[in-house]
Amino acid sequence: MPATSEIKKSKLKLVFKTGENERGEDILNSKIFQNIKPASSNDDVYEVAKTLIGLQNLESRNVIRVNELEIQEQ
């Protein structure tokens, strides 16, 4: 039987460069925003991410959306 999936939870993860280590490698830290509406479009989530990034004094590296799916048989 084919399986279907439904997004149950969604969160937004922003990754920032917070400095460099002694070898010159980037130090990255992330901030996770929980409870993003699962029905939100990727465009809407990205627009919110850009706004949040604009409030930071850190260099942005990644915008990641994490979806938790429930998978069921049809």
Coordinates of C-alpha atoms in Angstrom, one line a residue:
M1 CA 0.0 0.0 0.0
P2 CA 1.2 3.5 -0.7
A3 CA 2.0 5.8 2.2
T4 CA 0.9 9.4 2.7
S5 CA 2.5 12.0 4.9
E6 CA 1.3 15.1 6.7
I7 CA 3.5 17.8 8.3
K8 CA 2.7 17.8 12.0
K9 CA 5.4 20.2 13.3
S10 CA 7.7 22.7 11.6
K11 CA 10.6 24.8 12.9
L12 CA 13.0 27.4 11.6
K13 CA 16.7 27.1 12.2
L14 CA 19.0 30.0 11.5
V15 CA 22.8 29.4 11.5
F16 CA 25.2 32.2 12.2
K17 CA 29.0 32.7 12.2
T18 CA 29.9 33.8 15.7
G19 CA 33.7 33.9 15.3
E20 CA 36.8 31.9 14.3
N21 CA 38.8 29.4 16.2
E22 CA 42.6 29.4 16.5
R23 CA 43.0 27.7 13.1
G24 CA 40.9 30.3 11.4
E25 CA 37.8 28.0 11.0
D26 CA 34.4 29.4 11.4
I27 CA 32.5 28.9 14.6
L28 CA 28.8 28.4 13.9
N29 CA 25.9 28.6 16.2
S30 CA 22.2 28.2 15.5
K31 CA 18.9 29.6 16.8
I32 CA 15.8 27.5 16.5
F33 CA 12.3 29.0 16.3
Q34 CA 9.7 26.4 17.2
N35 CA 6.0 26.2 16.3
I36 CA 6.1 27.5 12.7
K37 CA 2.7 26.9 11.2
P38 CA 3.0 23.7 9.1
A39 CA 0.8 25.2 6.4
S40 CA 3.2 28.2 5.9
S41 CA 4.8 28.3 2.5
N42 CA 8.6 28.2 2.2
D43 CA 8.5 31.7 0.8
D44 CA 6.7 33.0 3.9
V45 CA 9.1 31.2 6.2
Y46 CA 12.1 32.6 4.3
E47 CA 10.7 36.2 4.4
V48 CA 10.4 35.8 8.2
A49 CA 14.0 34.4 8.3
K50 CA 15.3 37.4 6.4
T51 CA 13.6 39.8 8.8
L52 CA 15.1 37.9 11.9
I53 CA 18.5 37.9 10.2
G54 CA 18.3 41.6 9.8
L55 CA 17.9 42.1 13.5
Q56 CA 21.2 40.2 14.2
N57 CA 24.8 41.6 14.3
L58 CA 26.1 38.2 13.1
E59 CA 26.8 36.9 9.7
S60 CA 24.1 34.5 8.5
R61 CA 25.2 31.2 7.0
N62 CA 22.1 29.0 6.6
V63 CA 18.3 29.2 6.7
I64 CA 16.9 25.7 7.4
R65 CA 13.3 24.6 7.7
V66 CA 12.8 21.4 9.7
N67 CA 9.5 19.6 9.2
E68 CA 8.3 16.6 11.3
L69 CA 6.1 14.4 9.2
E70 CA 3.6 11.7 10.2
I71 CA 3.6 8.8 7.7
Q72 CA 0.6 6.5 7.4
E73 CA -0.8 3.9 5.0
Q74 CA -3.6 5.1 2.8

